[in-house]
XYZ file of N, CA and C in Angstrom:
432
model
N -21.878 0.040 17.747
C -21.711 1.130 18.675
C -20.438 1.922 18.388
N -19.352 1.245 18.039
C -18.095 1.934 17.746
C -18.141 2.691 16.426
N -19.042 2.319 15.532
C -19.054 2.867 14.191
C -19.377 4.363 14.139
N -20.122 4.882 15.095
C -20.488 6.292 15.080
C -19.641 7.153 16.002
N -18.710 6.576 16.697
C -17.845 7.312 17.621
C -16.693 7.966 16.872
N -16.228 9.095 17.413
C -15.031 9.763 16.912
C -13.968 9.615 17.986
N -12.862 8.994 17.619
C -11.765 8.736 18.546
C -10.663 9.757 18.323
N -10.074 10.246 19.382
C -8.861 11.057 19.318
C -7.740 10.138 19.768
N -6.783 9.902 18.897
C -5.732 8.942 19.202
C -4.441 9.312 18.501
N -3.382 8.700 18.951
C -2.098 8.815 18.268
C -2.161 7.866 17.078
N -2.189 8.410 15.865
C -2.194 7.551 14.684
C -0.753 7.193 14.354
N -0.558 6.524 13.256
C 0.801 6.138 12.892
C 1.656 7.327 12.480
N 1.049 8.464 12.161
C 1.831 9.629 11.748
C 1.672 10.838 12.666
N 0.497 11.080 13.202
C 0.251 12.283 13.986
C -0.915 12.050 14.941
N -1.258 13.034 15.732
C -2.449 12.943 16.573
C -3.646 13.232 15.673
N -4.637 12.342 15.688
C -5.721 12.533 14.747
C -7.046 11.991 15.211
N -8.085 12.351 14.445
C -9.422 11.817 14.643
C -9.554 10.561 13.795
N -10.191 9.546 14.356
C -10.431 8.282 13.665
C -11.896 7.932 13.861
N -12.586 7.623 12.761
C -13.996 7.273 12.850
C -14.430 6.572 11.573
N -15.508 5.804 11.666
C -16.103 5.225 10.468
C -17.230 6.111 9.936
N -17.471 7.239 10.556
C -18.534 8.154 10.172
C -17.922 9.427 9.578
N -17.851 9.499 8.260
C -17.236 10.642 7.586
C -18.018 11.934 7.808
N -19.334 11.842 7.937
C -20.150 13.043 8.143
C -19.815 13.713 9.474
N -19.622 12.915 10.519
C -19.250 13.478 11.825
C -17.894 14.163 11.747
N -16.940 13.554 11.046
C -15.616 14.169 10.906
C -15.714 15.487 10.146
N -16.512 15.525 9.086
C -16.692 16.743 8.303
C -17.294 17.853 9.157
N -18.262 17.487 9.979
C -18.915 18.452 10.865
C -17.927 18.985 11.915
N -17.151 18.102 12.524
C -16.204 18.510 13.559
C -15.122 19.410 12.988
N -14.574 19.042 11.842
C -13.455 19.784 11.268
C -13.891 21.010 10.470
N -15.199 21.153 10.240
C -15.709 22.253 9.419
C -15.020 22.250 8.061
N -15.056 21.108 7.434
C -14.349 20.855 6.177
C -15.368 20.747 5.050
N -15.009 21.119 3.818
C -15.958 20.958 2.709
C -16.347 19.486 2.536
N -17.638 19.197 2.344
C -18.089 17.801 2.302
C -17.629 17.019 1.076
N -17.165 17.688 0.026
C -16.749 16.971 -1.179
C -15.343 16.377 -1.063
N -14.585 16.773 -0.048
C -13.234 16.242 0.130
C -13.290 14.852 0.750
N -12.461 13.951 0.221
C -12.398 12.588 0.742
C -11.433 12.515 1.916
N -11.661 11.557 2.797
C -10.749 11.279 3.899
C -9.877 10.090 3.546
N -8.743 9.997 4.218
C -7.895 8.822 4.068
C -8.561 7.679 4.814
N -8.642 6.535 4.170
C -9.215 5.362 4.810
C -8.047 4.497 5.282
N -7.881 4.386 6.588
C -6.835 3.552 7.169
C -7.397 2.149 7.347
N -6.632 1.153 6.918
C -7.073 -0.239 7.023
C -6.063 -1.024 7.852
N -6.529 -2.113 8.450
C -5.664 -2.875 9.341
C -4.827 -3.934 8.638
N -5.138 -4.242 7.378
C -4.370 -5.270 6.674
C -4.546 -5.131 5.171
N -3.687 -5.820 4.450
C -3.810 -5.829 2.993
C -5.081 -6.555 2.558
N -5.503 -7.544 3.315
C -6.747 -8.248 3.006
C -7.949 -7.321 3.068
N -7.977 -6.444 4.054
C -9.054 -5.462 4.160
C -8.990 -4.490 2.988
N -7.776 -4.061 2.631
C -7.612 -3.156 1.491
C -8.134 -3.796 0.210
N -7.854 -5.072 0.015
C -8.309 -5.769 -1.186
C -9.826 -5.866 -1.252
N -10.501 -5.795 -0.120
C -11.961 -5.832 -0.141
C -12.563 -4.509 -0.625
N -11.785 -3.428 -0.599
C -12.271 -2.125 -1.043
C -11.900 -1.795 -2.479
N -10.707 -2.182 -2.900
C -10.191 -1.700 -4.177
C -9.196 -2.693 -4.760
N -9.070 -2.673 -6.059
C -8.066 -3.481 -6.734
C -6.831 -2.620 -6.937
N -5.697 -3.098 -6.499
C -4.443 -2.360 -6.641
C -3.836 -2.718 -7.987
N -3.440 -1.721 -8.795
C -2.815 -2.026 -10.081
C -1.577 -2.904 -9.892
N -1.400 -3.867 -10.768
C -0.316 -4.850 -10.651
C 1.053 -4.197 -10.560
N 1.246 -3.087 -11.255
C 2.551 -2.423 -11.260
C 2.919 -1.850 -9.897
N 1.961 -1.688 -9.006
C 2.216 -1.030 -7.718
C 1.954 -1.919 -6.502
N 1.662 -3.181 -6.706
C 1.325 -4.054 -5.565
C 2.469 -4.182 -4.568
N 3.691 -4.376 -5.044
C 4.837 -4.481 -4.135
C 5.030 -3.187 -3.359
N 4.910 -2.068 -4.032
C 5.092 -0.766 -3.403
C 4.078 -0.554 -2.282
N 2.820 -0.869 -2.545
C 1.775 -0.710 -1.546
C 2.007 -1.672 -0.382
N 2.397 -2.890 -0.674
C 2.597 -3.893 0.369
C 3.750 -3.541 1.296
N 4.808 -2.942 0.768
C 6.006 -2.663 1.557
C 6.059 -1.268 2.157
N 5.185 -0.392 1.751
C 5.235 1.002 2.186
C 4.863 1.148 3.659
N 5.534 2.069 4.323
C 5.219 2.403 5.714
C 4.917 3.889 5.791
N 3.883 4.251 6.550
C 3.482 5.648 6.714
C 3.284 6.332 5.368
N 2.665 5.620 4.445
C 2.459 6.125 3.093
C 1.006 5.929 2.698
N 0.415 6.978 2.130
C -0.961 6.940 1.656
C -0.945 6.865 0.143
N -1.833 6.058 -0.401
C -1.935 5.915 -1.851
C -3.320 6.318 -2.303
N -3.366 7.200 -3.309
C -4.627 7.549 -3.960
C -4.724 6.593 -5.140
N -5.678 5.698 -5.076
C -5.795 4.639 -6.076
C -6.726 5.069 -7.201
N -6.782 4.300 -8.288
C -7.572 4.725 -9.456
C -9.042 5.025 -9.181
N -9.623 4.510 -8.101
C -11.024 4.832 -7.810
C -11.177 6.229 -7.208
N -10.048 6.957 -6.980
C -10.087 8.327 -6.474
C -10.060 8.437 -4.967
N -10.055 7.324 -4.247
C -10.041 7.343 -2.789
C -8.647 7.034 -2.270
N -8.358 7.508 -1.057
C -7.034 7.362 -0.450
C -7.053 6.254 0.592
N -5.996 5.448 0.587
C -5.896 4.327 1.519
C -4.497 4.278 2.118
N -4.428 3.860 3.395
C -3.141 3.645 4.053
C -3.246 2.381 4.893
N -2.319 1.450 4.685
C -2.257 0.237 5.493
C -1.425 0.577 6.725
N -2.014 0.405 7.898
C -1.369 0.785 9.152
C -0.621 -0.416 9.719
N 0.615 -0.175 10.113
C 1.421 -1.232 10.716
C 1.905 -0.857 12.117
N 1.679 0.382 12.528
C 2.137 0.850 13.835
C 1.269 0.217 14.921
N 1.896 -0.394 15.902
C 1.241 -1.251 16.885
C 0.150 -0.541 17.696
N 0.412 0.656 18.177
C -0.548 1.371 19.025
C -1.832 1.703 18.255
N -1.674 2.217 17.043
C -2.830 2.588 16.220
C -3.559 1.337 15.728
N -2.829 0.273 15.528
C -3.413 -0.969 15.034
C -4.346 -1.622 16.051
N -4.151 -1.365 17.344
C -5.058 -1.905 18.357
C -6.496 -1.445 18.119
N -6.671 -0.184 17.790
C -8.002 0.347 17.494
C -8.498 -0.149 16.142
N -7.627 -0.116 15.137
C -8.056 -0.515 13.795
C -8.430 -1.987 13.710
N -7.818 -2.831 14.509
C -8.202 -4.242 14.495
C -9.628 -4.431 14.985
N -10.108 -3.563 15.852
C -11.499 -3.636 16.311
C -12.464 -3.091 15.254
N -12.008 -2.092 14.494
C -12.862 -1.466 13.484
C -12.655 -2.048 12.081
N -11.545 -2.660 11.804
C -11.026 -3.160 10.515
C -10.643 -2.033 9.552
N -11.386 -0.947 9.532
C -11.028 0.225 8.728
C -11.638 1.444 9.391
N -11.096 2.618 9.077
C -11.649 3.870 9.603
C -11.128 5.035 8.782
N -11.928 6.090 8.722
C -11.449 7.334 8.135
C -10.529 7.988 9.157
N -9.454 8.586 8.678
C -8.509 9.217 9.585
C -8.163 10.608 9.063
N -7.994 11.519 9.986
C -7.668 12.899 9.635
C -6.980 13.560 10.823
N -6.309 14.649 10.578
C -5.626 15.347 11.666
C -6.646 15.935 12.636
N -6.237 16.097 13.869
C -7.158 16.550 14.930
C -7.130 18.065 15.053
N -7.623 18.734 14.036
C -7.685 20.185 14.056
C -8.827 20.650 13.159
N -9.163 21.921 13.273
C -10.097 22.498 12.320
C -9.418 22.566 10.964
N -10.191 22.481 9.903
C -9.626 22.475 8.559
C -8.780 23.726 8.313
N -7.518 23.519 7.975
C -6.608 24.619 7.687
C -5.999 25.291 8.893
N -6.262 24.796 10.092
C -5.759 25.400 11.320
C -4.704 24.504 11.969
N -3.874 25.052 12.841
C -2.898 24.212 13.560
C -3.590 23.383 14.643
N -2.877 22.391 15.152
C -3.405 21.488 16.176
C -3.656 22.242 17.477
N -4.838 22.048 18.057
C -5.208 22.630 19.342
C -5.730 21.495 20.212
N -4.980 21.138 21.255
C -5.314 19.986 22.088
C -6.671 20.137 22.767
N -7.000 21.338 23.235
C -8.281 21.553 23.903
C -9.453 21.312 22.949
N -9.360 21.840 21.733
C -10.400 21.619 20.733
C -10.537 20.128 20.425
N -9.409 19.462 20.225
C -9.425 18.053 19.848
C -10.081 17.190 20.924
N -9.740 17.430 22.186
C -10.314 16.626 23.268
C -11.802 16.907 23.445
N -12.217 18.136 23.210
C -13.626 18.495 23.340
C -14.459 17.908 22.197
N -13.889 17.849 21.001
C -14.632 17.389 19.827
C -14.765 15.872 19.757
N -13.830 15.132 20.347
C -13.835 13.677 20.253
C -14.792 13.059 21.267
N -15.363 11.915 20.906
C -16.204 11.158 21.831
C -15.347 10.348 22.804
N -14.234 9.802 22.291
C -13.351 8.959 23.090
C -11.917 9.431 22.873
N -11.168 9.621 23.956
C -9.758 9.998 23.865
C -8.935 8.794 24.277
N -8.060 8.358 23.384
C -7.200 7.209 23.653
C -5.802 7.738 23.925
N -5.315 7.496 25.126
C -4.000 7.986 25.510
C -2.985 6.873 25.360
N -1.712 7.151 25.251
C -1.061 8.451 25.334
C -1.082 9.175 23.989
N -1.054 10.501 24.049
C -0.962 11.346 22.865
C 0.428 11.955 22.843
N 1.198 11.632 21.821
C 2.561 12.139 21.697
C 2.568 13.409 20.869
N 3.740 13.985 20.732
C 3.871 15.163 19.882
C 3.615 14.796 18.433
N 3.222 15.797 17.686
C 2.983 15.584 16.271
C 4.285 15.223 15.576
N 4.197 14.343 14.602
C 5.348 14.055 13.753
C 4.956 14.438 12.331
N 5.782 14.098 11.384
C 5.489 14.520 10.016
C 4.323 13.727 9.435
N 3.630 14.324 8.498
C 2.484 13.691 7.857
C 2.967 12.570 6.933
N 2.034 11.710 6.555
C 2.388 10.606 5.671
C 2.712 11.111 4.270
N 3.505 10.319 3.560
C 3.743 10.608 2.150
C 2.485 10.204 1.389
N 2.171 10.938 0.333
C 0.992 10.616 -0.465
C 1.412 10.454 -1.914
N 1.001 9.336 -2.502
C 1.266 9.053 -3.911
C -0.047 8.775 -4.612
N -0.159 9.294 -5.833
C -1.303 8.961 -6.699
C -0.807 7.885 -7.656
N -1.464 6.731 -7.627
C -1.069 5.646 -8.511
C -2.144 5.422 -9.554
N -1.685 5.074 -10.706
C -2.510 4.810 -11.860
C -2.125 3.416 -12.324
N -2.693 2.936 -13.379
C -2.310 1.616 -13.861
C -0.835 1.541 -14.234
N -0.244 2.664 -14.650
C 1.152 2.636 -15.073
C 2.012 3.696 -14.409
N 1.413 4.751 -13.899
C 2.210 5.868 -13.396
C 2.135 6.010 -11.875
N 3.101 6.744 -11.346
C 3.189 7.041 -9.921
C 3.561 8.515 -9.804
N 2.798 9.277 -9.017
C 3.095 10.707 -8.844
C 3.066 11.051 -7.371
N 4.123 11.687 -6.884
C 4.161 12.080 -5.484
C 3.351 13.360 -5.306
N 2.399 13.326 -4.375
C 1.544 14.477 -4.093
C 2.079 15.252 -2.898
N 2.517 14.545 -1.837
C 3.062 15.191 -0.648
C 4.221 14.369 -0.135
């Protein structure tokens, strides 16, 4: 039942939509369907079930906070450690996460609350977005 819901919640970095249904998020945000979403996971064990982390970057991924990594399979992952956001992720184990706005537009609280199936309060002010790194077997490149 939770798998098809779109949640509006305070994520570890900003106010965002969280769901296991990427198609619903694409429809809500009016975003091109070929773009990937960041997959937020509740633990390193869950991350290991999706992808193999290159040995050169395992420590970096394990210790990073509020950081997204684009791994060699081309998908983005972030291990969440923030307590409030982790309450939801522990029930889902993983979820796609994205900002709560139309693609390319600023945050609009009315739109976000109308588009979400479930609103999880409290919603704080936006903070800065996560850092994004593209990791390869040997290289590391900062994207954002």
